[in-house]
N, CA, C and O atoms as a printed pandas DataFrame, in Angstrom:
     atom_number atom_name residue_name chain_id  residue_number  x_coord  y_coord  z_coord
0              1         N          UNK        A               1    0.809   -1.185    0.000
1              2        CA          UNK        A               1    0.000    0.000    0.000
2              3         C          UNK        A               1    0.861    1.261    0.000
3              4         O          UNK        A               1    0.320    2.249   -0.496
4              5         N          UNK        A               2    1.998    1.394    0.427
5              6        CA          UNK        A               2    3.087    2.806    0.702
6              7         C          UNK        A               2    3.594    2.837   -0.301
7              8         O          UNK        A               2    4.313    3.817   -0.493
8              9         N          UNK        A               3    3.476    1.783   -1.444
9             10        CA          UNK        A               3    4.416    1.985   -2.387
10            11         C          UNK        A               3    2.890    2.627   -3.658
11            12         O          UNK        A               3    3.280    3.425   -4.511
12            13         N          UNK        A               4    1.625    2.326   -3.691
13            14        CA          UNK        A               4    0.897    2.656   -4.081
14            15         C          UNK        A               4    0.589    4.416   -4.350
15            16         O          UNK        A               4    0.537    5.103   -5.370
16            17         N          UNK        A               5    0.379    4.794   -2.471
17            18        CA          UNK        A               5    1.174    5.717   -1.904
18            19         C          UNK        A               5    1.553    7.122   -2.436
19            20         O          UNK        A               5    1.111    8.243   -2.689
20            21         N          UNK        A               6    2.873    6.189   -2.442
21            22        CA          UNK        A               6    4.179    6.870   -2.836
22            23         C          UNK        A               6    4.114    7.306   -5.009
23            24         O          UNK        A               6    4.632    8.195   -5.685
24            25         N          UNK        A               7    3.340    6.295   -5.297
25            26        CA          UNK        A               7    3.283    6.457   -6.671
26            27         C          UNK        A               7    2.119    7.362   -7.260
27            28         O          UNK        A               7    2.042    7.749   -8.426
28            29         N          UNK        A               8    1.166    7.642   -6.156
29            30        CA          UNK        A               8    0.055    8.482   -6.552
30            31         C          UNK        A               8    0.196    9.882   -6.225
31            32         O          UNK        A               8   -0.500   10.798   -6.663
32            33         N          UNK        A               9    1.338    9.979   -5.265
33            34        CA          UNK        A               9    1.898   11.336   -4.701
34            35         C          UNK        A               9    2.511   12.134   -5.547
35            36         O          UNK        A               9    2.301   13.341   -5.430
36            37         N          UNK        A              10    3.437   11.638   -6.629
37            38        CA          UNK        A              10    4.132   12.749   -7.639
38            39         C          UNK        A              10    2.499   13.382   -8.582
39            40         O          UNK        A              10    2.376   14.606   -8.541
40            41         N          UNK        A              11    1.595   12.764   -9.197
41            42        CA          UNK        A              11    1.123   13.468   -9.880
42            43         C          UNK        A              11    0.278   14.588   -9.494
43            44         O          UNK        A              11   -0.204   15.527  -10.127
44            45         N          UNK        A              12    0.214   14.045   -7.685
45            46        CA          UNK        A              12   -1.171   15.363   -7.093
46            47         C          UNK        A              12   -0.264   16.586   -7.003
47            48         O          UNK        A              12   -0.633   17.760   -7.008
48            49         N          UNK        A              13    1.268   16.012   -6.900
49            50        CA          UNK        A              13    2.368   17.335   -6.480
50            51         C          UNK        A              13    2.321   17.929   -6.944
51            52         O          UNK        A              13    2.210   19.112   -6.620
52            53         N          UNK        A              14    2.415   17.172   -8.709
53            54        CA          UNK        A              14    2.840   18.001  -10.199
54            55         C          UNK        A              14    1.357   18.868  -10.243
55            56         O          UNK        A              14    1.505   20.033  -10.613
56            57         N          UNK        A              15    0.211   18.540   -9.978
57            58        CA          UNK        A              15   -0.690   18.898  -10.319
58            59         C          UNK        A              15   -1.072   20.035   -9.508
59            60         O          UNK        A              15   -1.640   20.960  -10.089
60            61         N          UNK        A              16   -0.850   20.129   -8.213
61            62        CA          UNK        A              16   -1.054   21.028   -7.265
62            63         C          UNK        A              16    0.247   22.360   -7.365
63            64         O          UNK        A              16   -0.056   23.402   -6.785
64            65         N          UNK        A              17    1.660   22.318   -8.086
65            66        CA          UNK        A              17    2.154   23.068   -8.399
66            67         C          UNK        A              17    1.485   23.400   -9.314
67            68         O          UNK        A              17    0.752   24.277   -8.857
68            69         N          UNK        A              18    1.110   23.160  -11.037
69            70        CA          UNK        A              18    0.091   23.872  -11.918
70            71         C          UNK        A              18   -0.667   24.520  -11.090
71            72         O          UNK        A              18   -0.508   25.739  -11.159
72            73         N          UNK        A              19   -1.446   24.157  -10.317
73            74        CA          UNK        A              19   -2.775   25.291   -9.761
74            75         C          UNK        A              19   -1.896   26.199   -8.964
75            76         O          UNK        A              19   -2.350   27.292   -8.622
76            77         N          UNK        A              20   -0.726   25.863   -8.647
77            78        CA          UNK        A              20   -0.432   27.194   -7.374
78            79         C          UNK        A              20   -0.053   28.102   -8.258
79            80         O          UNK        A              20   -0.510   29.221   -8.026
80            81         N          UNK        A              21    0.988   27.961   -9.696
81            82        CA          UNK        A              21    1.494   28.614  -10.608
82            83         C          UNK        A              21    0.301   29.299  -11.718
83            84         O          UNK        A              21    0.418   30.197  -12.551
84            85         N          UNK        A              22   -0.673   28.592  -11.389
85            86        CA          UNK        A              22   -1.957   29.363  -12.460
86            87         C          UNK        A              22   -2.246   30.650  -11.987
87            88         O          UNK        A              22   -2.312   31.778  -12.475
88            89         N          UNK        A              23   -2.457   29.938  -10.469
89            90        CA          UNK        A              23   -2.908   31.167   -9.363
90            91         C          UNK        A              23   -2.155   32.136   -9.254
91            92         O          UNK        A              23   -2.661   33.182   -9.660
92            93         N          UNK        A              24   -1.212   32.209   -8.893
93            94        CA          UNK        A              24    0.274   32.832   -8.821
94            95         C          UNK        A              24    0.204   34.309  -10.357
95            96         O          UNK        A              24    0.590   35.473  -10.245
96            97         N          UNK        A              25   -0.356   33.703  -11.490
97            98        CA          UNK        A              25    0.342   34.386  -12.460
98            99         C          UNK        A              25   -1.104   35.256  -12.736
99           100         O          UNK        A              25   -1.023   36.235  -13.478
100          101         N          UNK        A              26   -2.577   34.861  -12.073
101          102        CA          UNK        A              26   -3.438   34.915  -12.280
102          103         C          UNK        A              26   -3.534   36.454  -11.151
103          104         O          UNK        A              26   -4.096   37.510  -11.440
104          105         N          UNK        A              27   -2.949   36.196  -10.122
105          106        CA          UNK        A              27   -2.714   37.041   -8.721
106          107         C          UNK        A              27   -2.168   38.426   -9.486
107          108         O          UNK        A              27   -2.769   39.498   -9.400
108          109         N          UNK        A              28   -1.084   38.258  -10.155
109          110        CA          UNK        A              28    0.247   39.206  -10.369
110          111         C          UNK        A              28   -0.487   40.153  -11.820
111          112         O          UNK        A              28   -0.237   41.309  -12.159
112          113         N          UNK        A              29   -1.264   39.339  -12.332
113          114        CA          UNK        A              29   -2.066   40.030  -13.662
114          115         C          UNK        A              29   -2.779   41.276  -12.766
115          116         O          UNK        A              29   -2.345   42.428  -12.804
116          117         N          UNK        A              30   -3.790   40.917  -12.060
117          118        CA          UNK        A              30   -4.762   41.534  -11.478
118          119         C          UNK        A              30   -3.944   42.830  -10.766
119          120         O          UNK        A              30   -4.086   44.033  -10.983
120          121         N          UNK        A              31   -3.067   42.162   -9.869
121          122        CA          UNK        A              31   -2.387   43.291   -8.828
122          123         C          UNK        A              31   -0.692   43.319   -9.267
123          124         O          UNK        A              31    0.277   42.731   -8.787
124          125         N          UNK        A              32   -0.834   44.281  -10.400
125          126        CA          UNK        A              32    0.657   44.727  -10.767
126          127         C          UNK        A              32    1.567   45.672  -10.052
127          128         O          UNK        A              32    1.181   46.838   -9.963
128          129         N          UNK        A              33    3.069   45.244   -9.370
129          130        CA          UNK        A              33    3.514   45.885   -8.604
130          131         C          UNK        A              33    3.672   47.047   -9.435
131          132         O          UNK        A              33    3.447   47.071  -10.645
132          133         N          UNK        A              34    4.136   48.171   -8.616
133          134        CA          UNK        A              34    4.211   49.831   -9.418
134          135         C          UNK        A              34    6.125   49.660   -9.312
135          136         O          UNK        A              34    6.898   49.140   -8.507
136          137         N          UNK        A              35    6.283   50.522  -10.786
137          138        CA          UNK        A              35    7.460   50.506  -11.322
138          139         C          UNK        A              35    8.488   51.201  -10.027
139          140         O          UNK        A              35    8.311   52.208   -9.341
140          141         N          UNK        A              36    9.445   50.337  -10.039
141          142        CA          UNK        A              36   10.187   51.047   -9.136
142          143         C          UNK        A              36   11.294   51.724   -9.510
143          144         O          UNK        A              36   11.971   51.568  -10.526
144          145         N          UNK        A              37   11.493   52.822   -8.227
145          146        CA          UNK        A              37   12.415   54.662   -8.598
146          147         C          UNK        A              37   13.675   53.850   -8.876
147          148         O          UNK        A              37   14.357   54.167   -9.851
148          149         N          UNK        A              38   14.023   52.880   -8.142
149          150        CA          UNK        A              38   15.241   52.497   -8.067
150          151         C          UNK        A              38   15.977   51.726   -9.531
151          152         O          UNK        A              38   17.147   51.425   -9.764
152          153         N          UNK        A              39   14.848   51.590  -10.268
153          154        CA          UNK        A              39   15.840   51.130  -11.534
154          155         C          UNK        A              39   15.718   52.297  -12.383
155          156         O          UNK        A              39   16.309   52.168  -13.454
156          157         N          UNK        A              40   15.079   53.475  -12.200
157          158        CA          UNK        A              40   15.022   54.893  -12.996
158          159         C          UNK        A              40   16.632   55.063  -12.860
159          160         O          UNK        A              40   17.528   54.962  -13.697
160          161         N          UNK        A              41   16.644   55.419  -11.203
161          162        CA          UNK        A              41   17.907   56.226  -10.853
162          163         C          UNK        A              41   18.819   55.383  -11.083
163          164         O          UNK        A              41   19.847   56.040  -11.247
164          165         N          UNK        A              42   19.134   53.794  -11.240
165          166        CA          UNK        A              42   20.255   53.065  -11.419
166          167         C          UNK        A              42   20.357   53.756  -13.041
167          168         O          UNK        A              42   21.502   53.938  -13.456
168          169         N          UNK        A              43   19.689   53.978  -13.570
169          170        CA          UNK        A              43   19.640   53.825  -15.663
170          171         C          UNK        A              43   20.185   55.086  -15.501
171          172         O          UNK        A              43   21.310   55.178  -15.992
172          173         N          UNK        A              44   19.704   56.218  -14.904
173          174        CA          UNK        A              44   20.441   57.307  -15.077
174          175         C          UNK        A              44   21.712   57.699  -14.252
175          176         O          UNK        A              44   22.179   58.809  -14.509
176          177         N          UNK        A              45   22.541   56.701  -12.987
177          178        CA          UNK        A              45   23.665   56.813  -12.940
178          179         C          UNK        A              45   24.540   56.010  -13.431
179          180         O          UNK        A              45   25.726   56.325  -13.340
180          181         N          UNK        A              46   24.120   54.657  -14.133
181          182        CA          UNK        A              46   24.649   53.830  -15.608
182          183         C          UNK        A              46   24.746   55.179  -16.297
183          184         O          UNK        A              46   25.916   55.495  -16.512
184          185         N          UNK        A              47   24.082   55.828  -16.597
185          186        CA          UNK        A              47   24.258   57.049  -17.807
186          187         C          UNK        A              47   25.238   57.892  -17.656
187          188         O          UNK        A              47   26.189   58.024  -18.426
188          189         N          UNK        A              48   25.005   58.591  -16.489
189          190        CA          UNK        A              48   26.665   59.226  -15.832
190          191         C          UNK        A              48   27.741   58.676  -16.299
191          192         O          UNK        A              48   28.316   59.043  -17.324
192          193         N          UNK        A              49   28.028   57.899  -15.684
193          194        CA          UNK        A              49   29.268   56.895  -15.141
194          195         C          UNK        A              49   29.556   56.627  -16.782
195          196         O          UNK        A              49   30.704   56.866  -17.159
196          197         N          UNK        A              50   28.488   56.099  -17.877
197          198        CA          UNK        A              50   29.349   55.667  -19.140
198          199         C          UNK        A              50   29.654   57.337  -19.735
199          200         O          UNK        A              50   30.691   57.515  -20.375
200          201         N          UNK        A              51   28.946   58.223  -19.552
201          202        CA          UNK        A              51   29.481   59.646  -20.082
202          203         C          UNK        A              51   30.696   60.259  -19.689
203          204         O          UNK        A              51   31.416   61.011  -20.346
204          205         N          UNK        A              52   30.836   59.827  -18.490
205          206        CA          UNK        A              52   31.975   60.208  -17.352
206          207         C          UNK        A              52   33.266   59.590  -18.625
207          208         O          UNK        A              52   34.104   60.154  -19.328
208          209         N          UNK        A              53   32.781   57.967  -18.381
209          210        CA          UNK        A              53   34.109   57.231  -18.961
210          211         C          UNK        A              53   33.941   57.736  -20.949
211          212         O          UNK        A              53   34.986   57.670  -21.595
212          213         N          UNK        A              54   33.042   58.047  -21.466
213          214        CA          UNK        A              54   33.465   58.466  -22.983
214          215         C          UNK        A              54   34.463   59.723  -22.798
215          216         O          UNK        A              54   35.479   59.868  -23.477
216          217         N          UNK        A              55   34.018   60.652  -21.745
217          218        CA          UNK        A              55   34.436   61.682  -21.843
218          219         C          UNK        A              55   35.841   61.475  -21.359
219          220         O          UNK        A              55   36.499   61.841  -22.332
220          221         N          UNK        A              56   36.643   61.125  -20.480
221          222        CA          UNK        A              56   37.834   60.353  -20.028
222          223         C          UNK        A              56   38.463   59.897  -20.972
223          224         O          UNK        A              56   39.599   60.365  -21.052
224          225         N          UNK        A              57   38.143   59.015  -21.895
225          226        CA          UNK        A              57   38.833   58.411  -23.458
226          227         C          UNK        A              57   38.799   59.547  -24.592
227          228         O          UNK        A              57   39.825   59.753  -25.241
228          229         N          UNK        A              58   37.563   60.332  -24.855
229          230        CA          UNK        A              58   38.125   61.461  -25.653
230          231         C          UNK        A              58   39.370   62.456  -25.443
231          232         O          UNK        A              58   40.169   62.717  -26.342
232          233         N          UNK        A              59   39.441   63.053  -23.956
233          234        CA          UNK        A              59   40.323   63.249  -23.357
234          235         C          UNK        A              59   41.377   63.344  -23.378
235          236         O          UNK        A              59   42.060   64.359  -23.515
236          237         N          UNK        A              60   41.954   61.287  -23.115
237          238        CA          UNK        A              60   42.627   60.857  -23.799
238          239         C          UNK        A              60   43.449   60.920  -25.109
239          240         O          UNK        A              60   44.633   60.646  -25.300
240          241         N          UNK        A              61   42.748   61.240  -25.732
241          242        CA          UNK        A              61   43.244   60.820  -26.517
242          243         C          UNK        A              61   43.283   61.868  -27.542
243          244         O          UNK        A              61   43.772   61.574  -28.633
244          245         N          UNK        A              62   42.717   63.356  -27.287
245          246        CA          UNK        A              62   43.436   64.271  -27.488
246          247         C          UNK        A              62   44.794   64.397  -26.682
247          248         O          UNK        A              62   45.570   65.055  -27.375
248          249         N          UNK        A              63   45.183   64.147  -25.886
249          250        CA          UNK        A              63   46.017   64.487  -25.101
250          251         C          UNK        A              63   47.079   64.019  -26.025
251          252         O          UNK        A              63   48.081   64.670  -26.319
252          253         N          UNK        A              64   46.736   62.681  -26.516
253          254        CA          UNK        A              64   47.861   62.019  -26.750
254          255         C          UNK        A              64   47.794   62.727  -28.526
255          256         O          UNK        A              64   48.734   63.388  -28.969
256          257         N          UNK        A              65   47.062   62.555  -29.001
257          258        CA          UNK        A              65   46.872   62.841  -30.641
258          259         C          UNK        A              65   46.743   64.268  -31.074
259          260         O          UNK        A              65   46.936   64.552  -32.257
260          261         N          UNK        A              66   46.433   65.173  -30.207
261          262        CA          UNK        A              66   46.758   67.097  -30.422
262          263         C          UNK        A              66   47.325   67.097  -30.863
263          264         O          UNK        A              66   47.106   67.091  -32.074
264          265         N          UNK        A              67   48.643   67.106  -30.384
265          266        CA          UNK        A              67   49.673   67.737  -30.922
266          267         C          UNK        A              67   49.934   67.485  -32.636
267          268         O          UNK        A              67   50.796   68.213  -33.130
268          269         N          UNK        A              68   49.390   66.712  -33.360
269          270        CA          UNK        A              68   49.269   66.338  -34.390
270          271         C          UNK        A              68   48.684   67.058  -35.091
271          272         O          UNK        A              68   49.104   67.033  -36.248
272          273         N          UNK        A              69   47.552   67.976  -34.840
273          274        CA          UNK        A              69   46.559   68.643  -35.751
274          275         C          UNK        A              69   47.026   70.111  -35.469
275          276         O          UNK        A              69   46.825   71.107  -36.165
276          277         N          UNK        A              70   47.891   69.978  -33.940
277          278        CA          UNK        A              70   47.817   71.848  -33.782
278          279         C          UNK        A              70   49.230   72.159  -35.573
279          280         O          UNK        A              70   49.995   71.442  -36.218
280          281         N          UNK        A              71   48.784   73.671  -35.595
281          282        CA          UNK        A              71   49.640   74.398  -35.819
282          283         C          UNK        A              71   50.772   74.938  -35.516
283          284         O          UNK        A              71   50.783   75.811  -34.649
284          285         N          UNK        A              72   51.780   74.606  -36.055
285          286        CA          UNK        A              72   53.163   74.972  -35.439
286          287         C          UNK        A              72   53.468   76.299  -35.033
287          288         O          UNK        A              72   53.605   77.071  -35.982
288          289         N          UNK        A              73   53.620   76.808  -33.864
289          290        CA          UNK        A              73   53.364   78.124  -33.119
290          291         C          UNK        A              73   54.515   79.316  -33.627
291          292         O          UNK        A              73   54.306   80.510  -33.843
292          293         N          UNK        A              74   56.264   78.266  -33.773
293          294        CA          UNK        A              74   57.264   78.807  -33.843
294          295         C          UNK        A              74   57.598   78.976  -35.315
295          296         O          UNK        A              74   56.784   78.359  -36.002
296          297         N          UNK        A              75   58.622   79.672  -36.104
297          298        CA          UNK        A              75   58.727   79.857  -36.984
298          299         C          UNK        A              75   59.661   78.768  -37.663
299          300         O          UNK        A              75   59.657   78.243  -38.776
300          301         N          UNK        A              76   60.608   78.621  -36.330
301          302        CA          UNK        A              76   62.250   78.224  -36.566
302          303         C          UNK        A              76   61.502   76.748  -36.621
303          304         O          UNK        A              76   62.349   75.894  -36.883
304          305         N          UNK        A              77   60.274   76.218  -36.468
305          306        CA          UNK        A              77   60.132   74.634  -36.726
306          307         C          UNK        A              77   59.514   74.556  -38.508
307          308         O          UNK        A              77   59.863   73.612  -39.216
308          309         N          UNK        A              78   58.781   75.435  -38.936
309          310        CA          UNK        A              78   58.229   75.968  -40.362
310          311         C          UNK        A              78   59.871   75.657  -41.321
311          312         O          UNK        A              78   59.984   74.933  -42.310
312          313         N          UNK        A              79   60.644   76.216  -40.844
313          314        CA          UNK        A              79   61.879   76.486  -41.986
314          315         C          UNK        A              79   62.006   77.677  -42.426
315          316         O          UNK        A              79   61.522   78.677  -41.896
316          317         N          UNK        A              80   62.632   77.644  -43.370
317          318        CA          UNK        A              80   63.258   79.506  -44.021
318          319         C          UNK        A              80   62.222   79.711  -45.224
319          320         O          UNK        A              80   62.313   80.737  -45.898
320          321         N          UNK        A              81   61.253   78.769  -45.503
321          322        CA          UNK        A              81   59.966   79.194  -46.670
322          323         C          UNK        A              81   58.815   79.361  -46.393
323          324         O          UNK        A              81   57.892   79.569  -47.180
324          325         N          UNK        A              82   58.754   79.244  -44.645
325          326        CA          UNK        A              82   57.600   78.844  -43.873
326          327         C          UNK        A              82   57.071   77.759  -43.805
327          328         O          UNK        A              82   57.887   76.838  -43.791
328          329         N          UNK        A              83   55.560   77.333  -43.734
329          330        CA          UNK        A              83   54.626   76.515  -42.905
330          331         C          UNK        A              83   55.147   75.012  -44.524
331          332         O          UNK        A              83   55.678   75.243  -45.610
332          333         N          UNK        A              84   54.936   74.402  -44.260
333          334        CA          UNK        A              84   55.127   72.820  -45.435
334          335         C          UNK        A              84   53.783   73.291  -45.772
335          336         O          UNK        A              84   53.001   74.001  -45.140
336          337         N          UNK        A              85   53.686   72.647  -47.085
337          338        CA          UNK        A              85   52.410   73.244  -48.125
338          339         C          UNK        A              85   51.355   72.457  -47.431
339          340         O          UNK        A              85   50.215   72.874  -47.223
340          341         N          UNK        A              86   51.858   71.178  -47.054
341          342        CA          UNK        A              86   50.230   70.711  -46.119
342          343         C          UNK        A              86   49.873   71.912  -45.021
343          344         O          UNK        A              86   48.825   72.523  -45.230
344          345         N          UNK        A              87   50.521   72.220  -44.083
345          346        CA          UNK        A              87   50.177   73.033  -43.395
346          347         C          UNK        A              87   49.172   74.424  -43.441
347          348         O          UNK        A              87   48.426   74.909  -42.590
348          349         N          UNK        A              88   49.438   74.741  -44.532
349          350        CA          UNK        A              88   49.685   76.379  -44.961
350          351         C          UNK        A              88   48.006   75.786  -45.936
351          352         O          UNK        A              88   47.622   74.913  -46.715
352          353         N          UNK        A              89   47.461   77.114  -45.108
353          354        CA          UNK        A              89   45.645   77.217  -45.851
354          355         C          UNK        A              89   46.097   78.086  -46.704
355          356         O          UNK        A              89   45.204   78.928  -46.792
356          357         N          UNK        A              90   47.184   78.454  -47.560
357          358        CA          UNK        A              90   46.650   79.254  -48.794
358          359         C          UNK        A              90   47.235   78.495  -50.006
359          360         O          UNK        A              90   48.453   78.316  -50.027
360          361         N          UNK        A              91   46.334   77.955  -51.193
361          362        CA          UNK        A              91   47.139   77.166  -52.297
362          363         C          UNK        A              91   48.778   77.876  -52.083
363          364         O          UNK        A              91   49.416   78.854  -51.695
364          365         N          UNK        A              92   48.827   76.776  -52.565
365          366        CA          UNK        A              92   51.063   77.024  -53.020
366          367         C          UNK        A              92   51.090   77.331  -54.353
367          368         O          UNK        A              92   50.662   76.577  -55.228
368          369         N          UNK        A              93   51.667   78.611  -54.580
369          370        CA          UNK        A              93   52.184   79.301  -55.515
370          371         C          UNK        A              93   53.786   79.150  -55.568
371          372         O          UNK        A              93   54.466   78.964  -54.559
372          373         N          UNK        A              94   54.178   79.228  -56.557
373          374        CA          UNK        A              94   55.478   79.216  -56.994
374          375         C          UNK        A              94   56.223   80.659  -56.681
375          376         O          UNK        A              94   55.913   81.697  -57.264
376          377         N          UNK        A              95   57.296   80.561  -55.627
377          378        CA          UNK        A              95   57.978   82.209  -55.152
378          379         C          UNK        A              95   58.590   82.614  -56.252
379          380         O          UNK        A              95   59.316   81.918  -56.961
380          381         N          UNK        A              96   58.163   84.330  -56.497
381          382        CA          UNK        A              96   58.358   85.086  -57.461
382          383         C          UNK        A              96   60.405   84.480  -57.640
383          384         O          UNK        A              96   61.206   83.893  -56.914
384          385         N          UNK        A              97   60.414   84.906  -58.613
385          386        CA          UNK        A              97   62.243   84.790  -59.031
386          387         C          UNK        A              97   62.460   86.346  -59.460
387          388         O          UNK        A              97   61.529   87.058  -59.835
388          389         N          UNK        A              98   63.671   86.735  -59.367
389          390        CA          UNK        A              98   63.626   88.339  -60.236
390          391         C          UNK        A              98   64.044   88.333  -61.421
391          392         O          UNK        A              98   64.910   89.143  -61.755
392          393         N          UNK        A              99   63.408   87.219  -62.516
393          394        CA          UNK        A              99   63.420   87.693  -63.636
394          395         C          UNK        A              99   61.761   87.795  -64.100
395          396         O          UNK        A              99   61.244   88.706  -64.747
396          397         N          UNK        A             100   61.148   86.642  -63.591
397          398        CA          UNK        A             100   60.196   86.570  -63.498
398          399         C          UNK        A             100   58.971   87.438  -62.373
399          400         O          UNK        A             100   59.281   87.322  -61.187
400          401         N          UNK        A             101   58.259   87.887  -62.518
401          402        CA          UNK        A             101   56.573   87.624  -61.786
402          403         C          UNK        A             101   55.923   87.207  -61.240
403          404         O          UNK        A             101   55.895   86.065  -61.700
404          405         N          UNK        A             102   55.302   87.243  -60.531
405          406        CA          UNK        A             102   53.998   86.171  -59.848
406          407         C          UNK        A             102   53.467   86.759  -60.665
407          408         O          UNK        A             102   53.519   87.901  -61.122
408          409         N          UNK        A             103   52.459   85.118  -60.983
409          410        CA          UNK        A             103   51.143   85.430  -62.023
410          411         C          UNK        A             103   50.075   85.914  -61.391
411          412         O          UNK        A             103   49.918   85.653  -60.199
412          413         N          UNK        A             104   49.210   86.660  -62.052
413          414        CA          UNK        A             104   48.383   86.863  -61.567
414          415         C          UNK        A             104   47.128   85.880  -61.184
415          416         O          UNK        A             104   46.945   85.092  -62.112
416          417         N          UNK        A             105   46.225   85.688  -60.123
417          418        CA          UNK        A             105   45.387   84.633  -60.090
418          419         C          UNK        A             105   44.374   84.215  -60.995
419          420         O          UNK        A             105   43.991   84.978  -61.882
420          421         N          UNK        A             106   43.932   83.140  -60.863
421          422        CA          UNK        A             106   42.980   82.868  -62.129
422          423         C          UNK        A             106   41.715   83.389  -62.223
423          424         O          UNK        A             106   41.280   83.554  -61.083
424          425         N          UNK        A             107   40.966   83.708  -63.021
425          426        CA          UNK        A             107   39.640   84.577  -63.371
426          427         C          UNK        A             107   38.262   83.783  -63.097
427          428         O          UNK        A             107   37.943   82.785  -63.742
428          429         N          UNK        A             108   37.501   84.331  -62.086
429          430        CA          UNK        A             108   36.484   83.698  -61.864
430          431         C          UNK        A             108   35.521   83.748  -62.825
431          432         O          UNK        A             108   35.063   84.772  -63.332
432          433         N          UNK        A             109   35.077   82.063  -63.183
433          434        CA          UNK        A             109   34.209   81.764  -64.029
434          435         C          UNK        A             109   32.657   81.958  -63.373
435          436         O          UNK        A             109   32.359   81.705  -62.206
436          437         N          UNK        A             110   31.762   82.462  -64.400
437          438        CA          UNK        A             110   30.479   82.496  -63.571
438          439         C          UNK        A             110   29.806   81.832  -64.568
439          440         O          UNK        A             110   29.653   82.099  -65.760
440          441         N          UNK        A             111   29.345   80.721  -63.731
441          442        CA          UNK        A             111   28.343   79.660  -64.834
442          443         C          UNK        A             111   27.215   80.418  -65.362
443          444         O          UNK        A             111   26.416   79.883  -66.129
């Protein structure tokens, strides 16, 4: 008889978890907890903290890569013709010679 029992006991278990889990999900529909502050304010100091750290690596990495884009301040690093033609915002013209001229610039076309 205990072993009878024992064999009729798993399905009332299995069956009596279904009803507690019906109930359960049936409970939580009806009475929905209210959103809580605490995962607002976690999302917006996650938000900080990754702005904090972009801003830290930009930083970075001007620090390290500036000096690359600035403009050369001194003359004596330019040379005796000035700025290298990459440098220098005005097209490169060819320096007058004294037999020759600078040409004059080219004539604006108007479509």
């Amino acid at each position: 008889m205990g072993d009878v029992l024992l064999a009729l006991s798993i399905p009332v278990l299995v069956f009596g978890g279904g009803i507690y889990a019906a109930c359960d999900c049936w409970w939580r529909r009806r009475h929905p907890a209210p959103p809580s502050p605490y995962t607002h304010r976690a999302a917006r100091l996650a938000e900080r903290d990754m702005l904090l750290l972009a801003e830290e690596i930009v930083d970075d990495a001007y620090a390290a890569l500036g000096p690359l884009y600035d403009v050369p301040a001194t003359s004596s690093a330019t040379g005796p013709d000035g700025p290298p033609a990459a440098l220098s915002s005005r097209p490169s013209r060819p320096a007058p010679t004294p037999d020759r001229a600078p040409s004059p610039p080219a004539a604006v076309r108007k479509p």
